[in-house]
Coordinates of C-alpha atoms in Angstrom, one line a residue:
Chain C
M1 CA 132.5 63.3 52.2
E2 CA 132.5 61.3 54.9
Q3 CA 129.3 61.6 57.3
M4 CA 127.2 59.6 59.6
K5 CA 124.3 60.4 61.9
Y6 CA 123.0 57.9 64.5
T7 CA 119.7 58.6 66.4
F8 CA 119.0 57.9 70.2
N9 CA 114.6 58.2 71.4
V10 CA 114.9 59.7 74.2
E11 CA 111.5 58.8 76.4
K12 CA 109.5 60.8 79.3
D13 CA 110.6 60.4 82.1
D14 CA 112.7 57.0 81.8
F15 CA 115.9 58.0 84.7
V16 CA 116.6 54.4 83.6
L17 CA 117.7 55.0 80.5
A18 CA 118.5 58.8 80.9
G19 CA 122.0 60.0 80.0
Q20 CA 122.0 57.2 77.9
A21 CA 122.3 57.7 74.5
S22 CA 125.3 60.1 75.6
S23 CA 127.4 57.6 77.4
N24 CA 127.3 55.6 73.9
I25 CA 127.6 59.3 71.9
K26 CA 130.5 59.2 74.0
K27 CA 132.0 55.8 73.0
L28 CA 131.7 56.6 70.2
L29 CA 133.4 59.6 68.7
R30 CA 136.3 58.1 71.7
Q31 CA 137.2 55.6 68.7
L32 CA 136.3 57.7 66.1
G33 CA 140.0 59.4 68.0
I34 CA 137.7 63.4 69.0
D35 CA 139.9 64.9 70.9
S36 CA 139.4 64.3 74.5
G37 CA 138.3 67.2 75.5
I38 CA 135.4 68.0 72.2
I39 CA 134.9 65.1 73.7
R40 CA 133.8 65.6 77.5
R41 CA 132.5 69.4 76.9
L42 CA 130.1 67.8 73.7
A43 CA 129.1 65.1 76.0
I44 CA 127.6 67.4 79.4
A45 CA 125.7 69.0 76.9
T46 CA 124.4 66.4 75.5
Y47 CA 123.9 64.8 78.6
E48 CA 121.4 68.3 79.4
A49 CA 119.5 67.9 76.4
E50 CA 119.0 64.6 77.3
I51 CA 116.9 64.8 81.4
N52 CA 115.2 68.0 79.9
I53 CA 113.4 66.0 77.2
V54 CA 113.5 63.4 79.8
I55 CA 112.0 65.9 83.1
H56 CA 110.3 68.2 80.5
S57 CA 109.1 66.6 77.5
L58 CA 106.6 63.9 76.3
G59 CA 110.0 61.8 74.8
G60 CA 112.2 62.9 71.2
C61 CA 115.2 62.0 70.5
I62 CA 118.8 62.8 70.1
E63 CA 119.9 62.6 66.3
L64 CA 124.1 63.0 66.2
E65 CA 125.9 64.3 62.9
I66 CA 129.8 63.6 62.7
D67 CA 131.5 64.9 59.7
P68 CA 135.4 65.1 59.6
S69 CA 134.8 68.5 60.1
Y70 CA 131.9 68.8 62.8
I71 CA 129.9 67.8 64.9
R72 CA 126.4 68.1 65.9
V73 CA 124.0 67.0 68.1
I74 CA 120.4 67.4 67.4
A75 CA 117.8 66.6 70.6
A76 CA 114.4 66.9 69.4
D77 CA 111.1 66.7 71.6
R78 CA 107.4 67.3 72.4
G79 CA 105.9 68.7 74.3
P80 CA 104.6 72.3 76.1
G81 CA 107.9 73.9 74.5
I82 CA 109.4 76.5 76.3
E83 CA 107.5 79.6 76.1
D84 CA 110.6 82.2 77.1
I85 CA 112.8 81.4 76.2
D86 CA 115.9 84.4 77.4
L87 CA 114.2 83.1 81.1
A88 CA 115.1 79.9 80.3
M89 CA 118.6 81.2 79.8
Q90 CA 119.0 82.6 82.7
E91 CA 121.3 80.4 85.7
G92 CA 119.3 79.4 88.0
Y93 CA 115.2 79.0 86.7
S94 CA 114.2 75.4 86.2
T95 CA 110.9 74.5 86.3
A96 CA 111.1 71.1 86.7
T97 CA 108.4 69.4 89.4
D98 CA 109.7 68.8 93.4
K99 CA 110.9 64.6 91.7
A100 CA 113.4 65.6 89.5
R101 CA 114.2 68.6 92.2
E102 CA 114.5 65.6 95.4
M103 CA 116.9 63.8 92.4
G104 CA 119.3 66.8 91.8
F105 CA 117.8 67.3 88.1
G106 CA 116.3 71.3 87.1
A107 CA 119.1 73.0 89.5
G108 CA 118.3 75.8 86.5
M109 CA 121.0 75.0 85.3
G110 CA 120.7 73.2 81.6
L111 CA 120.1 75.5 79.0
P112 CA 122.7 77.5 80.6
N113 CA 125.1 74.8 80.7
M114 CA 124.9 73.3 77.6
K115 CA 125.2 77.1 76.2
R116 CA 128.9 76.7 77.8
N117 CA 130.1 73.3 77.0
S118 CA 129.1 74.2 72.5
D119 CA 131.1 76.0 70.0
R120 CA 128.5 76.5 68.6
F121 CA 124.4 76.3 70.2
Y122 CA 121.0 76.8 69.4
V123 CA 117.3 76.5 70.7
R124 CA 114.5 76.3 68.8
S125 CA 110.8 76.0 70.3
E126 CA 107.3 76.7 70.4
K127 CA 104.8 77.1 73.0
G128 CA 102.2 73.7 73.0
K129 CA 105.1 71.3 69.6
G130 CA 108.4 70.9 71.4
T131 CA 111.8 72.3 70.8
V132 CA 114.7 71.7 68.8
I133 CA 118.8 72.1 70.3
T134 CA 121.3 72.7 68.4
I135 CA 124.7 72.0 69.8
E136 CA 127.6 71.5 67.5
M137 CA 131.6 71.3 67.6
A138 CA 133.8 72.6 65.6
L139 CA 136.9 69.9 64.4
K140 CA 139.1 71.0 62.4
A141 CA 139.5 75.0 62.9
G142 CA 137.9 77.6 60.8
A143 CA 134.7 74.7 60.3
Chain Z
M6 CA 164.7 49.5 78.4
E7 CA 161.4 47.4 78.0
N8 CA 158.7 45.5 76.3
Q9 CA 156.0 49.1 75.8
Y10 CA 153.6 45.5 76.4
F11 CA 155.1 44.1 79.2
H12 CA 152.6 42.8 81.0
S13 CA 152.9 40.7 84.2
V14 CA 149.2 39.3 83.4
I15 CA 149.9 36.3 80.9
L16 CA 147.8 32.9 80.1
K17 CA 149.1 29.2 80.9
E18 CA 148.1 28.1 77.4
D19 CA 147.5 24.1 78.5
R20 CA 144.9 25.6 81.2
C21 CA 143.1 27.8 79.5
I22 CA 139.4 25.9 77.6
G23 CA 138.9 28.8 75.5
C24 CA 135.8 30.2 78.1
T25 CA 134.6 33.1 78.1
N26 CA 134.5 34.1 81.8
C27 CA 137.8 36.3 81.5
L28 CA 136.2 37.5 78.3
K29 CA 133.4 39.4 79.9
A30 CA 135.0 40.9 82.4
C31 CA 137.7 42.1 81.2
P32 CA 137.4 45.8 82.0
T33 CA 138.8 46.9 78.7
E34 CA 137.6 44.3 76.3
A35 CA 141.7 43.6 76.3
I36 CA 140.6 39.2 75.3
R37 CA 140.0 37.8 72.9
V38 CA 139.9 33.8 72.5
R39 CA 141.4 32.9 69.1
D40 CA 142.0 29.3 68.2
G41 CA 140.4 27.6 71.7
K42 CA 142.5 29.9 73.8
A43 CA 141.9 33.6 75.4
R44 CA 144.8 36.1 74.6
I45 CA 145.1 39.5 75.6
I46 CA 145.9 42.5 73.4
G47 CA 149.1 43.9 75.8
E48 CA 148.2 48.1 73.8
R49 CA 144.2 47.2 75.7
C50 CA 145.4 45.6 79.5
I51 CA 146.1 48.2 82.2
D52 CA 146.6 44.3 84.6
C53 CA 143.8 45.0 87.2
G54 CA 144.0 41.1 87.8
E55 CA 140.1 41.2 87.6
C56 CA 140.9 37.2 84.9
I57 CA 143.4 36.2 87.0
R58 CA 140.8 36.4 90.4
L59 CA 137.8 35.3 88.4
C60 CA 139.1 32.5 86.1
P61 CA 138.1 28.9 86.8
N62 CA 140.7 26.6 85.5
K63 CA 142.9 29.1 87.1
A64 CA 144.6 29.8 83.5
K65 CA 145.9 33.4 84.2
S66 CA 149.0 34.3 86.5
A67 CA 151.5 36.3 86.8
V68 CA 154.1 37.0 86.1
T69 CA 156.6 37.4 89.3
D70 CA 160.7 36.5 90.8
S71 CA 161.0 33.4 92.4
L72 CA 163.0 34.2 95.9
D73 CA 166.8 33.3 94.1
I74 CA 165.8 37.3 93.0
I75 CA 168.2 37.9 95.8
K76 CA 170.9 36.1 95.3
R77 CA 171.7 38.9 93.1
F78 CA 172.7 41.1 94.4
K79 CA 175.3 42.2 97.2
Y80 CA 172.8 43.3 99.6
T81 CA 169.1 43.7 99.8
I82 CA 165.6 45.0 101.7
A83 CA 161.9 43.3 101.2
I84 CA 159.7 46.5 101.5
P85 CA 155.8 44.1 102.8
S86 CA 153.2 45.2 101.6
M87 CA 150.7 46.2 104.7
V88 CA 148.6 43.4 103.4
L89 CA 150.9 41.3 103.9
Y90 CA 149.7 41.3 108.2
G91 CA 146.4 40.4 106.9
Q92 CA 147.1 37.0 106.1
F93 CA 147.9 35.3 109.2
A94 CA 146.0 33.9 111.8
G95 CA 146.7 34.1 115.2
N96 CA 148.5 36.4 117.1
V97 CA 151.1 37.1 114.9
G98 CA 152.1 40.4 115.1
I99 CA 153.9 42.9 112.7
N100 CA 157.7 42.3 113.7
E101 CA 157.6 38.4 114.4
M102 CA 156.2 38.8 110.7
L103 CA 159.2 41.4 109.2
T104 CA 161.7 39.2 111.3
A105 CA 160.3 36.2 109.9
I106 CA 161.3 37.6 106.4
K107 CA 164.2 39.3 107.0
R108 CA 165.5 35.1 108.3
I109 CA 164.8 34.4 104.4
G110 CA 167.4 35.6 103.3
F111 CA 167.1 39.5 103.7
D112 CA 169.4 42.1 105.1
E113 CA 166.8 44.9 105.6
V114 CA 163.3 45.3 106.0
Y115 CA 161.0 48.0 105.4
E116 CA 157.8 48.4 105.6
A117 CA 156.1 51.1 103.1
A118 CA 154.2 52.7 105.8
L119 CA 156.9 55.1 106.0
G120 CA 156.1 56.5 102.2
I121 CA 152.6 56.1 103.2
D122 CA 153.1 58.1 106.0
I123 CA 155.2 60.7 104.1
I124 CA 153.0 60.7 101.1
S125 CA 150.3 61.9 103.9
N126 CA 151.1 64.5 105.2
V127 CA 152.7 66.3 102.3
I128 CA 149.1 65.9 100.4
S129 CA 147.1 66.9 103.4
R130 CA 150.3 69.8 104.4
H131 CA 150.9 70.6 100.8
I132 CA 148.7 69.1 98.2
L133 CA 145.7 70.5 99.0
K134 CA 147.0 73.8 99.9
K135 CA 147.8 75.0 96.7
P136 CA 145.4 77.3 94.6
D137 CA 145.3 75.9 90.8
I138 CA 144.3 72.3 91.4
R139 CA 141.8 70.7 89.4
K140 CA 139.3 68.7 91.9
P141 CA 138.9 66.3 92.9
L142 CA 142.4 65.2 93.5
I143 CA 142.3 61.0 92.7
N144 CA 145.1 59.6 94.1
A145 CA 147.7 57.4 91.8
T146 CA 148.5 54.8 94.0
C147 CA 146.2 52.3 92.5
P148 CA 148.7 51.1 89.6
A149 CA 145.5 49.6 87.9
I150 CA 143.3 53.0 88.5
L151 CA 146.5 54.9 86.4
R152 CA 146.6 53.1 83.5
L153 CA 142.7 53.0 83.5
I154 CA 142.4 57.1 83.6
Q155 CA 145.4 56.9 81.1
V156 CA 142.8 55.0 78.7
R157 CA 139.6 55.7 79.4
F158 CA 139.9 59.2 81.4
P159 CA 141.9 61.2 79.7
E160 CA 139.8 64.0 80.6
L161 CA 140.7 63.6 84.3
I162 CA 144.9 62.6 83.5
P163 CA 145.2 66.1 85.4
N164 CA 143.6 65.6 88.8
I165 CA 146.1 62.4 89.1
I166 CA 147.7 63.2 92.5
D167 CA 151.7 64.0 91.1
I168 CA 153.3 61.8 94.2
E169 CA 154.8 58.1 93.8
T170 CA 153.2 55.1 95.2
P171 CA 154.3 54.5 98.8
M172 CA 156.5 51.9 98.0
E173 CA 158.5 54.4 95.6
I174 CA 158.9 56.3 98.1
T175 CA 159.9 53.8 100.7
A176 CA 162.6 52.6 98.1
R177 CA 163.7 55.7 97.4
L178 CA 164.8 56.0 101.0
A179 CA 165.4 52.7 101.6
K180 CA 168.6 52.3 99.0
Q181 CA 169.2 55.8 99.2
E182 CA 169.8 54.5 102.9
A183 CA 172.1 51.9 102.8
V184 CA 174.1 53.2 100.0
R185 CA 175.3 55.2 103.0
K186 CA 175.5 52.7 105.5
T187 CA 176.8 49.8 103.2
G188 CA 179.0 52.5 101.1
L189 CA 177.9 49.7 97.8
P190 CA 176.9 51.2 94.5
M191 CA 172.9 51.8 93.6
E192 CA 173.3 48.8 91.9
E193 CA 174.8 46.1 94.0
I194 CA 171.5 47.1 96.6
G195 CA 168.4 45.3 95.5
V196 CA 165.4 46.3 96.8
I197 CA 162.3 44.0 96.4
F198 CA 159.5 44.0 97.4
I199 CA 156.5 41.2 98.6
S200 CA 153.5 42.5 96.3
P201 CA 149.7 41.1 96.8
C202 CA 148.6 43.1 93.4
T203 CA 149.6 41.9 89.2
A204 CA 149.8 45.8 88.1
R205 CA 153.0 46.9 90.4
M206 CA 154.9 44.6 88.2
T207 CA 153.7 46.1 85.7
S208 CA 154.6 49.6 87.3
I209 CA 158.6 48.3 88.1
R210 CA 159.1 46.8 84.1
N211 CA 157.0 49.6 82.7
P212 CA 157.0 53.1 85.2
L213 CA 154.3 55.5 84.2
G214 CA 154.8 59.3 85.4
I215 CA 158.6 58.6 86.7
E216 CA 161.0 57.1 84.7
R217 CA 163.0 54.5 85.7
S218 CA 161.9 52.5 89.8
Y219 CA 164.1 51.8 92.4
M220 CA 162.5 48.5 93.4
D221 CA 164.4 45.3 92.0
G222 CA 161.8 42.4 91.4
V223 CA 158.0 41.7 92.9
V224 CA 158.4 38.5 94.6
S225 CA 154.1 37.5 95.0
M226 CA 152.7 37.1 98.6
K227 CA 151.8 34.5 97.6
T228 CA 155.2 33.2 96.8
I229 CA 156.7 34.1 99.4
Y230 CA 154.2 33.1 102.2
G231 CA 155.1 29.6 103.3
E232 CA 158.9 30.9 103.7
I233 CA 157.4 33.3 106.0
L234 CA 155.2 30.9 108.0
R235 CA 158.4 28.3 108.0
N236 CA 160.3 31.4 108.8
L237 CA 157.5 32.4 112.3
N238 CA 159.2 32.0 115.6
N239 CA 162.1 30.5 115.2
G240 CA 164.2 32.5 117.2
P241 CA 164.6 35.9 118.7
T242 CA 162.2 39.0 117.7
E243 CA 163.2 42.2 116.4
N244 CA 162.0 45.7 116.6
L245 CA 161.0 47.3 113.1
V246 CA 157.6 48.2 112.7
R247 CA 158.1 51.8 111.9
G248 CA 154.5 52.3 110.7
T249 CA 151.9 54.1 112.5
K250 CA 147.9 53.6 112.9
D251 CA 147.0 54.9 110.2
A252 CA 149.1 54.2 107.4
L253 CA 148.2 50.4 108.2
L254 CA 144.9 51.6 106.7
W255 CA 145.4 52.1 104.2
P256 CA 145.4 49.3 101.6
I257 CA 142.5 49.5 103.3
I258 CA 139.2 51.3 101.1
G259 CA 139.0 54.1 102.9
G260 CA 141.9 54.6 104.2
Q261 CA 143.3 57.4 102.6
S262 CA 140.4 59.4 102.6
V263 CA 140.5 59.4 106.2
S264 CA 144.3 59.5 107.4
L265 CA 143.7 62.3 104.7
G266 CA 141.4 64.4 106.5
I267 CA 139.2 65.3 104.3
E268 CA 135.0 65.9 104.6
N269 CA 133.9 65.4 101.2
Y270 CA 135.9 62.6 99.6
L271 CA 134.5 58.8 97.5
A272 CA 136.2 55.9 98.1
V273 CA 135.4 53.4 95.3
D274 CA 136.5 49.6 95.4
G275 CA 136.3 46.8 92.6
I276 CA 137.4 48.1 89.0
H277 CA 133.4 48.1 87.5
E278 CA 132.3 50.7 90.1
V279 CA 135.2 52.8 89.5
I280 CA 134.7 53.2 85.8
K281 CA 130.6 53.8 86.9
V282 CA 132.3 56.8 89.8
L283 CA 134.8 58.0 87.3
E284 CA 132.0 58.8 84.1
E285 CA 130.2 60.7 86.4
I286 CA 133.4 61.9 87.4
E287 CA 135.0 63.1 83.9
M288 CA 130.5 64.4 83.3
E289 CA 131.3 67.3 86.4
K290 CA 127.8 65.4 87.5
L291 CA 129.5 65.5 91.5
E292 CA 129.9 68.7 92.2
D293 CA 132.6 69.4 95.2
L294 CA 133.8 66.5 95.5
E295 CA 137.6 67.1 96.7
F296 CA 139.1 63.4 96.8
F297 CA 138.7 60.6 95.3
E298 CA 140.0 57.2 95.3
G299 CA 139.6 53.9 93.7
M300 CA 141.5 50.9 93.7
A301 CA 140.7 48.2 92.0
C302 CA 140.4 45.6 94.0
I303 CA 137.3 44.8 96.2
G304 CA 138.3 45.8 99.2
G305 CA 141.3 47.8 98.2
C306 CA 145.2 46.4 98.4
V307 CA 143.6 43.4 100.5
G308 CA 141.9 41.9 97.9
G309 CA 144.6 42.2 95.8
P310 CA 145.5 39.1 93.1
L311 CA 148.2 37.6 93.7
T312 CA 146.8 37.5 98.2
L313 CA 145.5 34.4 100.1
E314 CA 143.8 35.7 102.5
N315 CA 139.9 36.3 102.7
P316 CA 139.9 40.5 101.2
F317 CA 137.3 41.2 105.4
I318 CA 138.6 38.8 106.4
A319 CA 142.1 40.7 106.1
R320 CA 142.1 44.2 106.5
S321 CA 139.7 42.6 110.6
R322 CA 143.3 41.6 110.9
I323 CA 145.4 44.4 109.4
R324 CA 142.5 46.9 112.5
S325 CA 142.8 45.0 114.6
L326 CA 146.9 45.4 114.5
A327 CA 146.7 49.0 113.6
K328 CA 144.8 49.2 116.8
G329 CA 148.5 48.8 118.9
L330 CA 150.8 51.2 117.5
P331 CA 151.1 54.8 117.0
G332 CA 149.2 57.5 115.5
N333 CA 151.5 59.3 112.2
Q334 CA 152.4 62.8 114.4
P335 CA 155.8 64.6 112.2
T336 CA 157.6 67.4 113.0
D337 CA 157.1 70.1 111.2
E338 CA 160.9 69.6 110.8
A339 CA 160.1 66.8 109.5
V340 CA 157.4 67.4 107.5
A341 CA 158.8 70.6 105.7
H342 CA 161.5 68.0 104.7
Q343 CA 159.4 65.5 103.2
I344 CA 157.6 69.3 100.9
R345 CA 161.1 68.9 100.5
M346 CA 161.6 65.8 98.8
Y347 CA 158.3 66.4 96.6
E348 CA 159.5 69.9 95.4
D349 CA 162.5 68.8 94.6
G350 CA 161.4 66.3 92.3
F351 CA 162.3 63.2 94.1
I352 CA 160.1 61.5 95.5
R353 CA 157.5 63.2 92.3
L354 CA 155.6 61.8 89.1
T355 CA 157.5 64.0 87.2
E356 CA 157.0 62.3 84.4
K357 CA 154.1 63.2 81.4
I358 CA 151.2 60.2 81.5
E359 CA 150.4 60.7 77.8
P360 CA 146.6 59.8 76.9
K361 CA 146.4 56.2 75.5
E362 CA 144.0 55.7 72.8
I363 CA 142.5 52.3 72.2
T364 CA 139.4 51.7 71.4
R365 CA 140.4 54.5 68.0
L366 CA 139.3 52.5 64.8
D367 CA 141.6 54.8 62.9
E368 CA 144.4 57.8 63.0
D369 CA 142.1 59.8 60.3
I370 CA 138.4 60.9 61.5
A371 CA 137.4 60.1 57.9
K372 CA 138.2 57.1 57.3
S373 CA 137.3 56.4 60.8
I374 CA 133.8 57.5 60.3
K375 CA 133.6 55.5 57.7
K376 CA 135.0 52.6 59.1
M377 CA 132.1 53.4 61.6
E378 CA 129.6 52.9 59.4
M379 CA 130.3 49.8 58.1
I380 CA 130.4 48.6 62.1
K381 CA 126.8 50.0 62.1
E382 CA 125.7 48.1 58.9
M383 CA 127.2 44.8 60.4
M384 CA 125.3 45.5 63.9
K385 CA 121.9 45.5 61.5
Y386 CA 123.1 41.8 61.1
L387 CA 125.3 40.3 63.7
P388 CA 122.1 38.6 66.7
G389 CA 123.1 40.7 69.0
I390 CA 123.0 38.4 72.6
D391 CA 127.1 39.1 73.2
C392 CA 127.9 35.2 73.5
G393 CA 131.1 35.2 73.2
V394 CA 131.7 32.2 71.4
C395 CA 133.2 33.6 68.1
G396 CA 136.3 34.8 70.7
A397 CA 135.1 38.4 71.3
P398 CA 132.8 39.3 73.8
T399 CA 130.0 41.5 72.4
C400 CA 128.8 41.8 69.1
R401 CA 129.7 45.2 68.5
A402 CA 133.1 43.8 69.2
F403 CA 133.1 41.3 67.1
A404 CA 132.3 44.1 64.6
E405 CA 135.4 46.4 65.4
D406 CA 137.8 43.8 65.2
I407 CA 136.5 43.1 61.3
V408 CA 136.7 46.5 60.6
K409 CA 139.5 46.5 62.0
G410 CA 141.4 44.2 60.5
E411 CA 142.2 42.4 63.0
N412 CA 139.8 39.4 63.0
Q413 CA 140.1 37.8 59.3
K414 CA 138.2 34.3 60.3
A415 CA 136.0 36.4 62.9
I416 CA 133.0 33.9 62.4
C417 CA 129.6 34.3 64.5
I418 CA 127.9 30.9 65.0
V419 CA 124.5 32.4 66.4
K420 CA 123.7 34.2 63.1
T421 CA 125.0 30.4 61.4
M422 CA 122.5 29.0 63.2
E423 CA 119.9 31.5 62.4
N424 CA 120.3 31.6 58.8
L425 CA 120.6 27.6 58.7
K426 CA 117.2 27.3 60.4
N427 CA 115.4 29.6 58.2
K428 CA 117.1 27.9 54.9
K429 CA 115.7 24.3 56.3
N430 CA 112.4 26.0 57.0
A431 CA 112.3 28.0 53.8
G432 CA 112.6 24.3 51.6
N433 CA 109.4 23.1 54.1
G434 CA 107.5 25.4 52.8
K435 CA 107.1 27.5 55.6
E436 CA 107.6 30.4 56.5
G437 CA 111.2 32.3 57.4
Q438 CA 111.9 34.6 59.9
N439 CA 113.5 37.5 58.7
V440 CA 117.4 36.7 58.7
N441 CA 118.4 40.7 58.6
Q442 CA 116.0 42.3 62.1
G443 CA 117.2 45.3 62.9
R444 CA 118.2 46.1 65.9
E445 CA 118.0 50.1 65.8

């Protein structure tokens, strides 16, 4: 079975490189000939996940897994974790600092926006340890 | 049907020394140096003219028609781009320039401004008021940006305003009027555009969004400049100006947004900056944006590769000429007629713009994944300095070309030198560098 994996490191507070991983993922998927609508949704969701790592965590990585039937993005970070996932899933809820908000981040749309743009979406978080977000896109019907 | 890959941008082989300047600047990675000469990959080129502008040896050029084209028709109409107004020093008036063009041998001269005022009216009074439009609306007047969206931002194709370009609309109206006036069949009437733009030529031969262009030829502004100059002030001046103050500002970046009266707009010039902003729009990062005006050339069309004057000087001249013109104040009746022309499809983009996948590795996803793995593997061994000596713009492009089977003779000189050095060092009993340095 053809399958491939890519890993991108994401640093805490590195706003200069923030967005690099999702942008690279977008380019890779385009070369694979994935439907542009799927690419766009996945890139938007991945970008949100990437920015979350930059703003809220101590750093982490984004893993891209591609198979002819699905694409999976796993964004894992070390950090405080999400205390109340249900609350964080509500639109407008945010714990971003004033500094991040000034730069246009942290509008509290991160998790809901990720969910809206993915076919399957999972959040797992452990307080004091970190968060793992999984975004999946199906490539063929029934996959 | 013309060649699907017709391009106005071409290479003058004898002038090309095989340097890497164009290779690096091409926004779609459409150039490779092979056997010491730059080659343009037809499928990828969007005719933006970046390479023409920066080639130090002037080896990149554009195919345009010679002035002899006017001999092919019984009746000829010239449509000069308004960029022309910025090309002459001193106090040359618009009527003087238009009269000079006519004296070259054209039967009529129509300003492209005619089409601009129509587009302006239809967009602001009709299209913007439709409830189901996808925002931001993107202007389709820059043919290079249109093709850029087609190859790099397919998801934004529905945002493109489906109205024809100013020159095309002007050409259609001028031709119709000429048929009425002369009684000649349409084929005997030639409409020639005087262009600052390389991509315009391509859009006539190989149109996008319409079935067939009403323009019959494109003469480069550079080519016709001397003829106009010789014919200036060479007799009585006719009154030929029809354009408005607003229309004159269209070839200048920001001019469209202002004349459309849109508050939430973004006007970006220079193809590389346009790409960056389109990335943001594609990622839905620019909320509330209503209109995006993107121009491939610095300063807008005034910076076109077929112009002679510096774009900033040209802009200032056009602005001062615009001051003497009336504003665009059409009657309701005229606007209603223009909207009808749009709704009837006469001035509308009627053909679907299909996305073009130029970076795709293989038709089959499983095969693409396999090829991508090979690229990833190769990247571990390539130096990653993107020097361009191999003829590809980046190390990654080098690997992609090999995987796609497009470059059988590929050699990385940097890697070869490194290997040699290591061998030599090993021979001298010194410790060699790690040849297989991974980059990830």
